[in-house]
Tab-separated table of C-alpha atoms and ligand atoms in Angstrom:
chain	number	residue	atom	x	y	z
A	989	UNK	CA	-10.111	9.801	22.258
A	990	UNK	CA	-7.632	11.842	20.371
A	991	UNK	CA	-4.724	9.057	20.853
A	992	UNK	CA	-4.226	5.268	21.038
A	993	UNK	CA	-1.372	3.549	22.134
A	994	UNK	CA	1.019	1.929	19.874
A	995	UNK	CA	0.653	-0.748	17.928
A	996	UNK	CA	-2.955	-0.283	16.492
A	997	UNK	CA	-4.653	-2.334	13.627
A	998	UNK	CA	-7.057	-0.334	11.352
A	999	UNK	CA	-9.439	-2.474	9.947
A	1000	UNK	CA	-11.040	-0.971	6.721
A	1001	UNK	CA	-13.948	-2.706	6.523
A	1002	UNK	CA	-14.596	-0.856	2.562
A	1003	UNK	CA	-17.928	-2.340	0.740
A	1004	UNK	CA	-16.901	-5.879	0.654
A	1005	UNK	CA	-20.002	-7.747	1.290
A	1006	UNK	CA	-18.223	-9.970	3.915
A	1007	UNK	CA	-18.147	-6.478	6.272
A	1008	UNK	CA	-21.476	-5.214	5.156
A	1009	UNK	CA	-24.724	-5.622	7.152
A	1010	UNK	CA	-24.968	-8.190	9.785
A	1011	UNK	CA	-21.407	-9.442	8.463
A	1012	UNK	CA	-19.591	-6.008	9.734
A	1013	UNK	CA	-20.987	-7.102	13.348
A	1014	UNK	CA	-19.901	-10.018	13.329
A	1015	UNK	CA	-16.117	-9.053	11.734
A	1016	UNK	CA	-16.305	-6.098	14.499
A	1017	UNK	CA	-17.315	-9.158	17.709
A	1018	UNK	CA	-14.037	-10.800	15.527
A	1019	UNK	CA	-12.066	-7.541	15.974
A	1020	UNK	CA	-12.998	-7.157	20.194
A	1021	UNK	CA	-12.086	-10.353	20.687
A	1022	UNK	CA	-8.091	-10.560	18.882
A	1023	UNK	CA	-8.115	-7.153	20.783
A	1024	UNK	CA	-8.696	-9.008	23.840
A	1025	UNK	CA	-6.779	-11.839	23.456
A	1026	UNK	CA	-3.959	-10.077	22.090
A	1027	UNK	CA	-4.071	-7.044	24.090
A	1028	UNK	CA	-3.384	-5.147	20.503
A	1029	UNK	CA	-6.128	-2.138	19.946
A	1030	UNK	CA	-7.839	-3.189	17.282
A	1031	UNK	CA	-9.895	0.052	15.725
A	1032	UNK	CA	-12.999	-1.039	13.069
A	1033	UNK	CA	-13.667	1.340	10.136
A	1034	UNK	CA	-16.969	0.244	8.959
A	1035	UNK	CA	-19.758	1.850	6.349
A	1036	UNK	CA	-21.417	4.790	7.546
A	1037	UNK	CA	-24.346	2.641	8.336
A	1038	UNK	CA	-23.202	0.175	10.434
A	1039	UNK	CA	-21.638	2.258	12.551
A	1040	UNK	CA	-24.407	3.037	15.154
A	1041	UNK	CA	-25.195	-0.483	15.373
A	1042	UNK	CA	-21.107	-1.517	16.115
A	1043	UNK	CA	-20.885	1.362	18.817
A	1044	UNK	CA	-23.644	-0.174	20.219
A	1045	UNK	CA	-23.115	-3.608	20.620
A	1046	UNK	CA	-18.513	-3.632	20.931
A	1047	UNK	CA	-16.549	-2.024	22.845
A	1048	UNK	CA	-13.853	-1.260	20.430
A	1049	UNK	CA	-12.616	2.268	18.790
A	1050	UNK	CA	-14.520	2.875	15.160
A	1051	UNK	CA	-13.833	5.113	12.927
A	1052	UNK	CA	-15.872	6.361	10.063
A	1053	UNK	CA	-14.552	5.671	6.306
A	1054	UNK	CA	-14.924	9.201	5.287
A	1055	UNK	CA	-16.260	12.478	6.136
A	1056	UNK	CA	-17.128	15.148	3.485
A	1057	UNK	CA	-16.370	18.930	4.503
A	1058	UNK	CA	-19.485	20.590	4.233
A	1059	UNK	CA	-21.307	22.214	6.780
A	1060	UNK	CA	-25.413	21.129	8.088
A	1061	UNK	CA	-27.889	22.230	5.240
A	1062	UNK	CA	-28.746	21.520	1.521
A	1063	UNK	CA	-25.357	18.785	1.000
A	1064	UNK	CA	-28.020	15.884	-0.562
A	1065	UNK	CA	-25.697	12.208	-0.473
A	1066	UNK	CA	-22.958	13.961	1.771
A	1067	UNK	CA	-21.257	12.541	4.889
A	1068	UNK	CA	-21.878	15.206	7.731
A	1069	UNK	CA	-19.465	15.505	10.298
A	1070	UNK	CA	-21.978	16.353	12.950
A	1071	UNK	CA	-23.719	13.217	12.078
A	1072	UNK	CA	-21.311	10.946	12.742
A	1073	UNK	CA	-20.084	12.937	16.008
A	1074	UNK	CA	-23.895	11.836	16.887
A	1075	UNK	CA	-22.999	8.226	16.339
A	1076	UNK	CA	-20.240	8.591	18.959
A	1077	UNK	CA	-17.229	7.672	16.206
A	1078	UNK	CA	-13.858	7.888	17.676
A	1079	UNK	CA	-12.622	9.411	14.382
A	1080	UNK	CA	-12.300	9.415	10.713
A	1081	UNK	CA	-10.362	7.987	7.758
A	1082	UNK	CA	-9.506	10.254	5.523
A	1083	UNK	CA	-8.669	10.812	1.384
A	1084	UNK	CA	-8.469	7.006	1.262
A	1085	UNK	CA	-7.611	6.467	-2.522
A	1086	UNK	CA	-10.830	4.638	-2.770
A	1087	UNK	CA	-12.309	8.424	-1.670
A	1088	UNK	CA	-10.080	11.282	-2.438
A	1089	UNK	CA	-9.773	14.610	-1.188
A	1090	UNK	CA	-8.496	17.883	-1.917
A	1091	UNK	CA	-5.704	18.894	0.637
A	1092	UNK	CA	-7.714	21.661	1.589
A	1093	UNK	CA	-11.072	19.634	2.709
A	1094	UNK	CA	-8.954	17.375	4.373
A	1095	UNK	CA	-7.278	20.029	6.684
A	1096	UNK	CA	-11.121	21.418	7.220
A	1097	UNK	CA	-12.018	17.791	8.451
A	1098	UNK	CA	-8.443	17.467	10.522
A	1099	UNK	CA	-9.486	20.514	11.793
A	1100	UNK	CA	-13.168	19.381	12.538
A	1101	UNK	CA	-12.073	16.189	14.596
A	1102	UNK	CA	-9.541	17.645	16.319
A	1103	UNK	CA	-11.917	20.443	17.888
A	1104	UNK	CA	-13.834	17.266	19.180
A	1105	UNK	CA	-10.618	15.422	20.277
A	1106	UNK	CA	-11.313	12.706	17.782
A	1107	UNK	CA	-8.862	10.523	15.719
A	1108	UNK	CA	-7.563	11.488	12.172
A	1109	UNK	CA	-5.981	8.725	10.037
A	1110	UNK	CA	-5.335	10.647	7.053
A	1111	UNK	CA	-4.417	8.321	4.249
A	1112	UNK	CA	-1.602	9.014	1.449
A	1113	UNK	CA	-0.418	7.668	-1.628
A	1114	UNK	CA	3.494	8.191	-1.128
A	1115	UNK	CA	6.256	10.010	0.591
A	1116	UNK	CA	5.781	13.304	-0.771
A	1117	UNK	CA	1.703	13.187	-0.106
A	1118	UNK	CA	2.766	12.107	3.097
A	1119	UNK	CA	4.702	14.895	4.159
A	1120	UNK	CA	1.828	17.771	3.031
A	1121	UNK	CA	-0.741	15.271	5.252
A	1122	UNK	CA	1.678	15.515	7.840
A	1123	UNK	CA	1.642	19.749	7.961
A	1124	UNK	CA	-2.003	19.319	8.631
A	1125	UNK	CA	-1.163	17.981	12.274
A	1126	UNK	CA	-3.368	14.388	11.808
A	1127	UNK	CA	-2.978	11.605	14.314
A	1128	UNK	CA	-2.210	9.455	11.857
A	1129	UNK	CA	-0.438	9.260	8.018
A	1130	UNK	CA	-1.160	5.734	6.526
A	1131	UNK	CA	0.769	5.472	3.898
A	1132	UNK	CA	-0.517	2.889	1.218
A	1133	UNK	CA	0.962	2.427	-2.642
A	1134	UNK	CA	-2.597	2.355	-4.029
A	1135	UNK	CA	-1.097	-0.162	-6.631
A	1136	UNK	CA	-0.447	-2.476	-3.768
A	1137	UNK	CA	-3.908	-2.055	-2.448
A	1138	UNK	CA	-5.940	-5.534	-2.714
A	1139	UNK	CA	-3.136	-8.342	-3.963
A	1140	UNK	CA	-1.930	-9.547	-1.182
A	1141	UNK	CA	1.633	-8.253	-2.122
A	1142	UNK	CA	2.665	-6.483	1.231
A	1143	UNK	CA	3.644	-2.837	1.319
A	1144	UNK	CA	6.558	-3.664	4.118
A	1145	UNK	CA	8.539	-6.075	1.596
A	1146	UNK	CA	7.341	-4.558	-2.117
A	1147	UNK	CA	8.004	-1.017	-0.931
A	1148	UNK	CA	10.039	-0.321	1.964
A	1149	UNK	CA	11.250	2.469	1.184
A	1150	UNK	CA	7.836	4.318	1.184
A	1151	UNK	CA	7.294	2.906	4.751
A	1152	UNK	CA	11.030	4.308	5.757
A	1153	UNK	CA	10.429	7.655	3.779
A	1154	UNK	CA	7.278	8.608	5.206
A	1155	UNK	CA	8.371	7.481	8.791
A	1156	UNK	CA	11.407	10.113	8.607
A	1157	UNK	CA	9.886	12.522	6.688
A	1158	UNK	CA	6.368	12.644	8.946
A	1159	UNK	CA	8.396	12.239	12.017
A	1160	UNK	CA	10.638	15.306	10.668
A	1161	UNK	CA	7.647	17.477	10.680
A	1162	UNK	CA	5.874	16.600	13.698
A	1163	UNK	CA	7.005	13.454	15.990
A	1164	UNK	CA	4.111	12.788	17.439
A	1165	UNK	CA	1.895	11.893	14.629
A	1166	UNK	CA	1.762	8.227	14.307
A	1167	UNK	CA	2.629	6.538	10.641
A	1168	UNK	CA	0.606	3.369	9.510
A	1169	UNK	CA	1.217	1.508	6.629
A	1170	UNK	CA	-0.966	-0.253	4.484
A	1171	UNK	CA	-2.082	-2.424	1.438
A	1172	UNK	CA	-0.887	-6.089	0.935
A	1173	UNK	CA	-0.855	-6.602	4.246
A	1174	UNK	CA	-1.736	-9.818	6.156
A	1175	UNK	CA	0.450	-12.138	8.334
A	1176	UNK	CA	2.669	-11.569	11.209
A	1177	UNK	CA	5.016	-11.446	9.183
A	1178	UNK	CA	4.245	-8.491	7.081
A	1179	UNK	CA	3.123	-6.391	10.344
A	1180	UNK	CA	6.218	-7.254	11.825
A	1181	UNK	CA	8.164	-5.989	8.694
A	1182	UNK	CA	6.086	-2.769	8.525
A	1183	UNK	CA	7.430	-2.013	12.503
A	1184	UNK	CA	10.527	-2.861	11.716
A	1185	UNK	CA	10.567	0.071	8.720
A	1186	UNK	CA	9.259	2.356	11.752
A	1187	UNK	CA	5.613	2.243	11.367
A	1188	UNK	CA	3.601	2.112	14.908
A	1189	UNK	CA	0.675	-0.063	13.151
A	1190	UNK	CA	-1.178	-1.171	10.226
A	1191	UNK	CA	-4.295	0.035	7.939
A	1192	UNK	CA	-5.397	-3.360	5.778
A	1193	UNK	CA	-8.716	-5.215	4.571
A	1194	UNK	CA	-8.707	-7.592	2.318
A	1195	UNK	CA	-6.281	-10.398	4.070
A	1196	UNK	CA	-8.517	-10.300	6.971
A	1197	UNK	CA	-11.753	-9.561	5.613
A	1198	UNK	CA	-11.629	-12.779	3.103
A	1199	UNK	CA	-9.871	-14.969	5.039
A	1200	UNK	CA	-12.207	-17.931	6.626
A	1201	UNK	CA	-11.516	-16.788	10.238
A	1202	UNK	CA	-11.122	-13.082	10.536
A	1203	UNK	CA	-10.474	-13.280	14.271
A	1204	UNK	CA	-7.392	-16.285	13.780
A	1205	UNK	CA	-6.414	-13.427	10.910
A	1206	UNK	CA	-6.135	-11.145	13.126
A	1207	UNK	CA	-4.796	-13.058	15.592
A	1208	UNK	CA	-1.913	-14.169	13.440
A	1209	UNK	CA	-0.917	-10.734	11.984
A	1210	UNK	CA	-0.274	-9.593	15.556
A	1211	UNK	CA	1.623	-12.824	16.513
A	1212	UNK	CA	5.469	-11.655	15.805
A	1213	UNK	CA	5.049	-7.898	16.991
B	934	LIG	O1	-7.393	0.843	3.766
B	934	LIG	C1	-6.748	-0.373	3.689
B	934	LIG	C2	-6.433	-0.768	2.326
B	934	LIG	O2	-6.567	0.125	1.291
B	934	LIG	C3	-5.509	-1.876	2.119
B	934	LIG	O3	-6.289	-2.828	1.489
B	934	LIG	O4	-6.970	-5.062	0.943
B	934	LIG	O5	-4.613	-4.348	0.513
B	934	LIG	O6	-5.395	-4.720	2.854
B	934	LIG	P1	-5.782	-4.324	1.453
């Protein structure tokens, strides 16, 4: 599953407690149902862990939070590709800035999922990281002002112009890979702002993770695309 149809919400499920455990099945049941309703893809990216047991019991894409780019053998505490191929993921984030990478272990793991025909969201900090995660070929740049990340103060109205920069400059390079925005984002409102500045979906957390119903969340942010 190398591609997925415009618009597409990336759910980061991070280490909250609310999307831990038996709480990241339930928040991924939450996900497969807006999907449904909506008719939106809705893509979970849960904790290692949990992903076995969300492949098993939804039907939606999930993607692992990381992937470290060593090979089978002696890597104690690493996050093995081959591992997580076994677990069926459709893909990986990557060089969140909760989890940072060097450029070149992120083009080894680009490299990695692409051989298996597996999505890359490869996550960036501004317009110019943007651009060098775009010459690695990704199926995704999600762009997110790490400063934004967490307070509820959307990317698509405190930053624009990131969204607008890395959508022509990405686009520039290589028109097929997709641009996501993220960080601050919650309601209809700011999804509809971010695909207005160009981008072809969303990467958030918090606003849906916290909120009482993740599923009328969810259900809301898509409401005005
Ligand atoms: O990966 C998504 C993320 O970093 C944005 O977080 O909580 O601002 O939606 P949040």
């Amino acid at each position: 599953m190398s591609k997925i149809s415009a618009p597409v919400v990336i759910l980061n499920f991070k280490t909250y407690l609310e999307s831990s455990g038996d709480k990241a099945l339930e928040l991924a049941k939450a996900l497969e149902s807006a999907a449904e309703e909506s008719g939106v893809t809705m893509v979970a990216a849960p904790q290692a862990i949990d992903i076995y047991r969300i492949k098993a019991e939804t039907n939606i894409p999930v993607l692992s939070q990381h992937i470290d780019a060593v090979s089978p053998g002696g890597h104690t505490g690493s996050n093995l590709f081959e591992s997580f191929v076994a677990a069926e993921i459709d893909g990986s984030l990557l060089n969140h800035s909760e989890c940072r990478m060097t450029l070149a272990d992120i083009a080894e793991v680009v490299k990695k999922l692409d051989n298996e025909d597996l999505i890359s969201c490869v996550c960036t900090n501004n317009v110019e990281t943007s651009v060098a995660a775009a010459t690695l070929n990704p199926t995704y740049v999600a762009v997110e002002p790490p400063e934004l990340i967490g307070t509820g103060i959307p990317v698509s109205q405190a930053e624009p112009e990131v969204v607008e920069g890395t959508v022509s400059k990405v686009k520039a390079i290589n028109k097929d890979i997709q641009v996501l925005c993220g960080a601050g984002i919650s309601t209809g409102d700011d999804m509809a702002a971010a695909m207005d500045l160009g981008a072809e979906g969303v990467l958030l957390a918090s606003g849906i993770i916290k909120a009482e119903s993740p599923k009328d969340a969810l259900l809301d942010l898509v409401s005005k695309i």
